[in-house]
Amino acid sequence: MYRAPRGTSDILPREQAYWRYIEQKVVNACQLYGYERIDAPAFEDTKLFSRSVGEDTDIVEKQMYTFEDRGGNKITLRPEGTAPVCRAYLEHGLHNLPQPVKLYYIASIFRYERPQAGRYRQHYQFGFEAIGDDDPALDAEVIDMAWQFFQSLNLRHLSLQLNSIGCKKCRPGYLAILKDYYASHTRDLCSDCKTRLKRNPLRLLDCKKPQCQQIANSAPRSIDYLCPQCDEHFNRVKRYLELLDLPFAVNHRLVRGLDYYTRTVFEIQPEVEGAQTTLGGGGRYDDLIEELGGKPTPALGFAAGIERIILNLKKQNVPIPPLPRPQVFIAHIGDKARDEAIKLAAALRKNGIGVIEAIGNKSLKAQLRQANTLGAHHTVIIGEQEVKTGTVILRDMTTAQQRTIPIVQLQEELR
Ligand code: HAM
């Protein structure tokens, strides 16, 4: 028997109501804040991701699905959604539009991870990007949009974590101080952190191992080493968030797992602590477009994992509206009645009434049972007698009451 590849899953019909619910809330939020949809390909030139996400990140080092296609091109299944959007922004000259350009996507994402609850090898993200302005008011707007999106889902007990990791001017100075601090703790670090110290010191701060967390808690904080411009930017972001009444907490250990970030970074997490509970995260990436060959173009964005949102909706028992489905079932007894049923079902559907028609030669009892299982509100029953008299029996499935009505009246009755 074949099974879905490890770390992937089928989204069965019984799960679909969650997906449609979230998509609807995404579309609503994007309309409210003026974001337009963009869909990029599922794979890109490998270099796009290694350059933007960063050679020394877990994603590029260990998690990308990279292969050579039959034409000898090096291809990678997208491990995130921001770089493809920036590539499209440059490729299609979107810098000629009024800035910032605001785009959103819902896309499958591929990362070769160790699968566990909330961590998969293929997952879906909803993300949005605002490209072309460095106004801290835009940071506040993006953070507000992310926060309000979760509120609109009726998810509760979330926390909003905020940090600033500076820019290419001030970060090197901070990293030197951070490395100095860690140099005196090398013996107590986990083996991953020993590598991080050499290759990606910022990531030392978000190691999940308890012994490293203790060291990280007392580490120098990036916000204490910001240049005056970054400091001013961060202060204004915080002030706008206060104006918006957003309950943020500054977390000096929040650094994010992708290298393109500058200045503001933020995450939304459920209040219960855990290793892979972050619902969504984002931040500024003011240098990314330039690194990809464009003019200096400040930008920021956010993305959230849909499977993790669903896990949390279930944990919090948030009621999800059911998907619409046909509420009328047509049962029939005998060949003539079946002919009538086929015509009737087509006529009702043409008029916008969803119908499920009994298929096969089941007994009336079995057909009614099927109607019940499908959740039909009404069953239309046609037998020899009804065919002869141009009538149908209309059965209310909740009360089990039945009455005979002329077939020409049926549509009106059902409405
Ligand atoms: P990220 O934090 O790597 O950011 O991913 C965003 C979200 O995707 C995570 O918070 C999590 O909910 C979900 N996620 C990530 N990996 C997995 C996985 N293996 N299984 C299930 N869910 C997962 C980014 O990707 C950035 N592009 C976000 C961004 C947009 N920054 C600026 N703009």
XYZ file of C-alpha atoms and ligand atoms in Angstrom:
448
model
C 0.000 0.000 0.000
C 1.231 3.457 -0.830
C 1.115 6.083 1.875
C 1.486 9.856 1.692
C 5.209 10.714 2.065
C 6.389 11.212 5.642
C 5.621 14.704 6.925
C 2.844 15.319 4.364
C -0.868 14.768 4.715
C -4.087 14.599 2.757
C -6.592 17.262 3.618
C -9.737 15.147 3.753
C -13.264 16.550 3.233
C -13.926 16.502 6.985
C -11.027 18.942 7.488
C -11.957 21.302 4.685
C -14.271 23.513 6.758
C -11.200 24.646 8.766
C -9.277 25.498 5.608
C -12.130 27.451 4.032
C -12.755 29.261 7.326
C -9.134 30.398 7.539
C -8.933 31.329 3.841
C -12.068 33.412 4.192
C -10.546 35.280 7.157
C -7.322 35.789 5.190
C -9.224 37.263 2.252
C -11.241 39.509 4.591
C -8.122 40.812 6.324
C -6.368 41.427 3.005
C -9.343 43.366 1.679
C -9.499 45.453 4.850
C -5.801 46.365 4.671
C -5.527 46.617 0.888
C -3.443 43.565 -0.031
C -3.704 41.910 -3.443
C -3.138 38.243 -4.133
C -0.040 36.936 -5.849
C 0.706 33.307 -6.721
C 4.315 32.421 -7.481
C 5.557 29.050 -8.785
C 6.086 26.183 -6.329
C 9.768 26.007 -7.322
C 12.452 28.551 -8.080
C 16.110 28.786 -8.926
C 17.949 27.401 -5.869
C 20.134 30.514 -5.615
C 17.099 32.704 -4.941
C 16.629 30.960 -1.592
C 20.256 30.371 -0.641
C 20.995 34.076 -1.186
C 17.938 35.440 0.576
C 17.219 33.001 3.419
C 20.961 32.689 4.055
C 23.567 29.929 3.534
C 24.017 29.437 7.290
C 20.372 28.927 8.181
C 18.796 25.553 9.013
C 16.468 26.005 6.054
C 19.227 26.310 3.459
C 21.684 23.956 5.166
C 19.373 21.075 5.950
C 15.811 21.545 4.824
C 15.534 22.477 1.167
C 14.151 20.090 -1.422
C 16.716 20.771 -4.101
C 17.224 18.851 -7.317
C 18.564 19.191 -10.805
C 15.807 19.108 -13.404
C 16.157 17.330 -16.747
C 17.543 20.495 -18.290
C 20.358 20.630 -15.719
C 18.869 23.600 -13.804
C 19.228 23.651 -10.026
C 15.720 23.915 -8.644
C 14.321 24.196 -5.106
C 10.740 23.687 -3.929
C 9.892 26.923 -2.126
C 10.876 26.666 1.570
C 9.231 30.044 2.256
C 7.175 32.671 0.462
C 8.977 36.003 0.809
C 11.856 35.529 -1.638
C 9.548 34.472 -4.518
C 7.388 37.567 -3.941
C 10.473 39.819 -4.024
C 11.686 38.066 -7.164
C 8.278 38.689 -8.788
C 8.320 42.332 -7.604
C 11.611 42.847 -9.450
C 10.809 40.711 -12.474
C 7.532 42.516 -13.195
C 8.689 46.030 -12.407
C 6.263 46.453 -9.505
C 8.547 49.226 -8.200
C 6.881 51.391 -10.880
C 3.563 51.159 -9.024
C 2.713 53.454 -6.109
C 4.651 52.188 -3.058
C 4.287 50.310 -0.835
C 3.059 47.434 -2.980
C 0.990 45.116 -0.791
C 0.765 41.459 -1.742
C -0.481 38.273 -0.108
C -0.306 34.562 -0.840
C -1.567 31.216 0.365
C 0.929 28.602 -0.696
C 2.366 25.171 0.020
C 5.835 25.317 1.571
C 8.408 22.528 1.577
C 10.964 21.933 4.307
C 12.737 18.677 5.031
C 12.151 18.666 8.788
C 11.764 15.997 11.447
C 7.972 15.589 11.342
C 5.994 16.024 14.568
C 2.769 17.752 15.603
C 2.773 21.179 13.947
C 5.920 20.484 11.939
C 5.639 18.964 8.495
C 7.631 18.526 5.305
C 4.871 20.128 3.288
C 2.780 22.743 5.016
C 0.723 25.729 3.948
C 1.387 29.345 4.765
C -0.627 32.444 4.422
C 1.705 35.417 4.120
C 1.664 39.068 3.230
C 4.359 41.490 2.196
C 4.402 45.311 2.062
C 7.233 46.399 -0.221
C 8.672 49.854 -0.826
C 8.556 51.945 2.358
C 10.482 52.123 5.626
C 7.933 54.115 7.611
C 7.551 52.557 11.084
C 3.808 53.147 10.661
C 3.937 50.370 8.050
C 5.554 48.029 10.604
C 2.738 48.821 13.006
C 0.134 48.264 10.310
C 1.580 44.880 9.319
C 1.785 43.766 12.961
C -1.741 45.019 13.556
C -3.010 43.114 10.516
C -1.395 39.887 11.725
C -2.834 40.385 15.200
C -6.335 41.296 13.990
C -6.313 38.306 11.651
C -5.887 35.978 14.649
C -8.553 37.878 16.554
C -10.956 37.420 13.634
C -10.371 33.654 13.814
C -11.551 33.777 17.428
C -8.242 32.411 18.673
C -7.455 33.556 22.191
C -4.525 33.475 24.619
C -1.977 34.650 22.092
C 1.070 36.724 22.737
C 2.776 39.211 20.471
C 6.554 39.198 20.754
C 8.585 42.043 19.336
C 12.260 42.837 18.880
C 14.593 44.912 16.740
C 17.759 43.289 15.428
C 19.207 46.456 13.864
C 20.545 47.053 10.387
C 23.742 46.302 8.484
C 25.321 49.381 10.104
C 24.700 48.529 13.748
C 24.348 44.763 13.766
C 28.028 43.867 13.244
C 28.939 45.800 16.416
C 26.247 43.984 18.369
C 27.289 40.594 16.999
C 30.865 41.206 18.133
C 29.616 41.928 21.665
C 27.337 38.883 21.565
C 30.211 36.648 20.458
C 32.415 38.000 23.243
C 29.740 37.175 25.763
C 29.263 33.669 24.414
C 32.985 33.017 24.188
C 33.073 32.839 27.995
C 30.221 30.267 27.989
C 31.371 27.946 25.189
C 31.849 24.977 27.487
C 28.194 24.984 28.550
C 26.705 25.314 25.057
C 25.035 22.480 23.116
C 26.899 21.275 20.043
C 24.558 23.155 17.658
C 25.224 26.394 19.517
C 28.960 25.844 19.296
C 28.536 25.847 15.508
C 26.172 28.817 15.643
C 28.753 30.796 17.565
C 31.050 30.480 14.572
C 28.564 30.728 11.727
C 25.362 32.506 12.808
C 25.737 33.987 16.321
C 22.322 35.709 16.326
C 20.687 32.279 16.277
C 22.332 31.437 19.614
C 19.587 33.447 21.220
C 16.724 31.194 20.217
C 18.194 27.785 21.012
C 15.510 25.680 22.702
C 17.880 23.653 24.928
C 17.438 24.577 28.616
C 21.170 25.017 29.328
C 21.518 27.382 26.338
C 18.326 29.272 27.200
C 19.776 30.223 30.552
C 22.854 31.647 28.884
C 20.718 33.436 26.271
C 18.547 35.066 28.953
C 21.517 37.022 30.270
C 23.034 37.763 26.859
C 23.506 41.370 25.633
C 20.332 42.648 23.983
C 20.300 43.899 20.390
C 18.017 46.824 21.302
C 20.789 48.227 23.522
C 23.157 48.465 20.542
C 20.920 49.952 17.842
C 22.215 52.889 15.791
C 20.270 56.140 16.329
C 18.154 55.558 13.174
C 17.200 51.993 14.173
C 16.558 53.116 17.731
C 14.248 55.878 16.533
C 12.506 53.440 14.175
C 11.939 50.906 16.963
C 10.642 53.561 19.349
C 8.149 54.729 16.782
C 6.988 51.184 16.026
C 6.371 50.658 19.740
C 4.569 53.980 20.060
C 2.242 53.171 17.138
C 1.538 49.720 18.582
C 0.594 51.407 21.847
C -1.705 53.758 19.926
C -3.313 50.663 18.430
C -3.631 49.066 21.873
C -1.725 45.974 20.798
C -0.438 43.962 23.768
C 3.146 43.420 22.617
C 6.069 42.259 24.719
C 9.656 43.065 23.783
C 11.578 39.802 23.686
C 15.294 40.277 23.227
C 15.749 36.614 22.318
C 13.433 36.827 19.318
C 15.685 36.695 16.238
C 13.829 34.563 13.604
C 15.298 31.750 11.543
C 15.912 33.515 8.235
C 18.865 35.796 7.560
C 17.144 38.520 5.558
C 15.618 40.307 8.535
C 16.584 43.832 9.586
C 15.176 46.039 12.351
C 11.675 44.938 13.406
C 11.002 41.241 13.957
C 7.884 39.818 15.570
C 6.063 36.583 16.272
C 2.628 35.562 17.416
C 2.622 32.621 19.777
C 0.060 30.742 21.824
C 0.610 31.519 25.501
C 1.462 27.899 26.296
C 5.169 27.476 25.736
C 6.440 24.756 23.447
C 9.055 24.001 20.866
C 7.100 24.488 17.623
C 4.095 26.453 18.625
C 4.792 29.756 16.889
C 1.726 30.510 14.826
C 3.310 33.130 12.674
C 6.221 35.475 12.357
C 7.705 38.174 10.246
C 9.611 41.396 10.154
C 11.495 43.898 8.028
C 13.868 42.863 5.290
C 15.117 46.223 4.083
C 18.140 44.875 2.177
C 16.617 41.845 0.482
C 15.389 43.425 -2.750
C 18.741 45.112 -3.252
C 20.545 41.823 -2.612
C 18.395 40.252 -5.306
C 19.536 42.877 -7.803
C 17.025 45.701 -7.303
C 17.409 49.248 -6.048
C 17.438 49.738 -2.254
C 13.819 48.948 -1.334
C 12.709 48.630 2.273
C 9.975 46.067 2.965
C 8.378 43.904 5.598
C 5.953 41.044 5.913
C 4.495 38.215 7.909
C 3.526 34.571 7.412
C 1.592 32.020 9.444
C 1.293 28.234 9.161
C -2.247 27.095 8.436
C -1.890 23.611 9.975
C -0.703 25.179 13.247
C -3.642 27.558 13.218
C -5.986 24.577 12.804
C -4.298 22.710 15.681
C -4.936 25.732 17.884
C -8.526 26.219 16.699
C -9.164 22.598 17.668
C -7.377 22.926 21.003
C -9.490 25.964 21.855
C -12.704 24.348 20.543
C -13.435 27.315 18.300
C -16.709 26.603 16.464
C -16.201 26.464 12.685
C -19.112 27.152 10.314
C -19.965 24.022 8.315
C -19.500 24.095 4.552
C -22.665 24.429 2.488
C -23.857 21.148 1.005
C -27.008 19.919 -0.747
C -29.922 19.777 1.644
C -32.307 17.896 -0.590
C -32.162 14.174 -1.276
C -34.219 12.464 -3.978
C -35.335 8.890 -3.329
C -37.117 6.788 -5.918
C -38.763 3.398 -6.248
C -39.071 1.721 -9.655
C -37.718 2.476 -13.127
C -40.287 5.091 -14.106
C -39.696 6.947 -10.857
C -35.970 6.874 -11.481
C -36.486 8.583 -14.886
C -38.546 11.224 -13.127
C -35.898 11.610 -10.375
C -33.114 12.145 -12.915
C -35.104 14.918 -14.628
C -36.177 16.476 -11.356
C -32.626 16.600 -9.920
C -31.364 18.339 -13.075
C -34.206 20.870 -12.987
C -33.638 21.713 -9.311
C -29.865 22.149 -9.774
C -30.455 24.404 -12.786
C -32.434 26.608 -10.435
C -29.700 26.693 -7.841
C -31.054 24.071 -5.446
C -28.377 21.530 -4.451
C -29.600 17.947 -4.705
C -28.219 14.501 -4.037
C -29.909 11.791 -6.008
C -30.113 8.204 -4.838
C -27.916 6.034 -7.016
C -28.481 2.298 -7.503
C -31.428 0.115 -6.539
C -31.591 0.465 -2.778
C -34.766 -0.023 -0.742
C -36.601 3.130 0.323
C -35.465 2.486 3.898
C -31.835 2.374 2.811
C -32.273 5.537 0.728
C -33.737 7.405 3.706
C -30.869 6.219 5.865
C -28.440 7.586 3.306
C -30.311 10.921 3.246
C -29.960 11.087 7.027
C -26.254 10.339 6.962
C -25.734 13.066 4.373
C -27.561 15.544 6.593
C -30.356 16.296 4.087
C -33.109 18.515 5.469
C -35.698 17.143 3.079
C -36.131 14.023 1.015
C -38.256 14.020 -2.098
C -39.753 10.541 -2.601
C -41.049 9.418 -5.996
C -42.821 6.065 -6.581
C -45.072 4.628 -9.327
C -48.138 6.333 -7.840
C -46.456 9.774 -7.768
C -45.306 9.414 -11.395
C -48.888 8.661 -12.442
C -50.384 11.617 -10.555
C -47.628 14.200 -11.208
C -46.865 14.515 -7.484
C -43.981 13.873 -5.082
C -43.816 13.042 -1.386
C -41.883 15.658 0.561
C -40.397 14.321 3.805
C -39.034 16.602 6.492
C -36.012 14.678 7.777
C -36.067 16.182 11.258
C -39.722 15.563 12.063
C -40.218 12.577 9.699
C -43.478 14.209 8.558
C -44.488 13.593 4.974
C -46.946 15.202 2.624
C -47.832 14.765 -1.008
C -47.605 17.842 -3.227
C -47.847 18.475 -6.988
C -44.402 18.245 -8.540
C -44.827 21.735 -10.048
C -44.984 23.180 -6.526
C -41.832 21.468 -5.304
C -39.324 24.194 -6.099
C -41.288 26.819 -4.283
C -41.770 24.548 -1.275
C -38.053 23.808 -1.091
C -37.090 27.449 -1.228
P 8.771 31.217 9.213
O 8.745 31.631 10.633
O 9.874 30.339 8.789
O 8.753 32.553 8.370
O 7.406 30.516 8.862
C 6.178 31.138 9.100
C 5.233 30.190 9.807
O 5.053 28.999 9.036
C 5.699 29.672 11.150
O 5.424 30.595 12.178
C 4.880 28.411 11.311
O 3.557 28.706 11.748
C 4.781 27.907 9.897
N 5.753 26.835 9.660
C 7.068 26.954 9.404
N 7.634 25.758 9.215
C 6.653 24.841 9.361
C 6.596 23.419 9.273
N 7.660 22.686 8.980
N 5.400 22.793 9.474
C 4.295 23.518 9.759
N 4.287 24.874 9.838
C 5.443 25.522 9.657
C 8.810 32.637 7.020
O 8.735 31.680 6.299
C 8.900 34.042 6.489
N 8.858 33.997 5.027
C 7.792 34.912 7.049
C 7.847 36.310 6.518
C 7.062 36.850 5.569
N 8.727 37.224 6.874
C 8.510 38.330 6.184
N 7.509 38.108 5.371
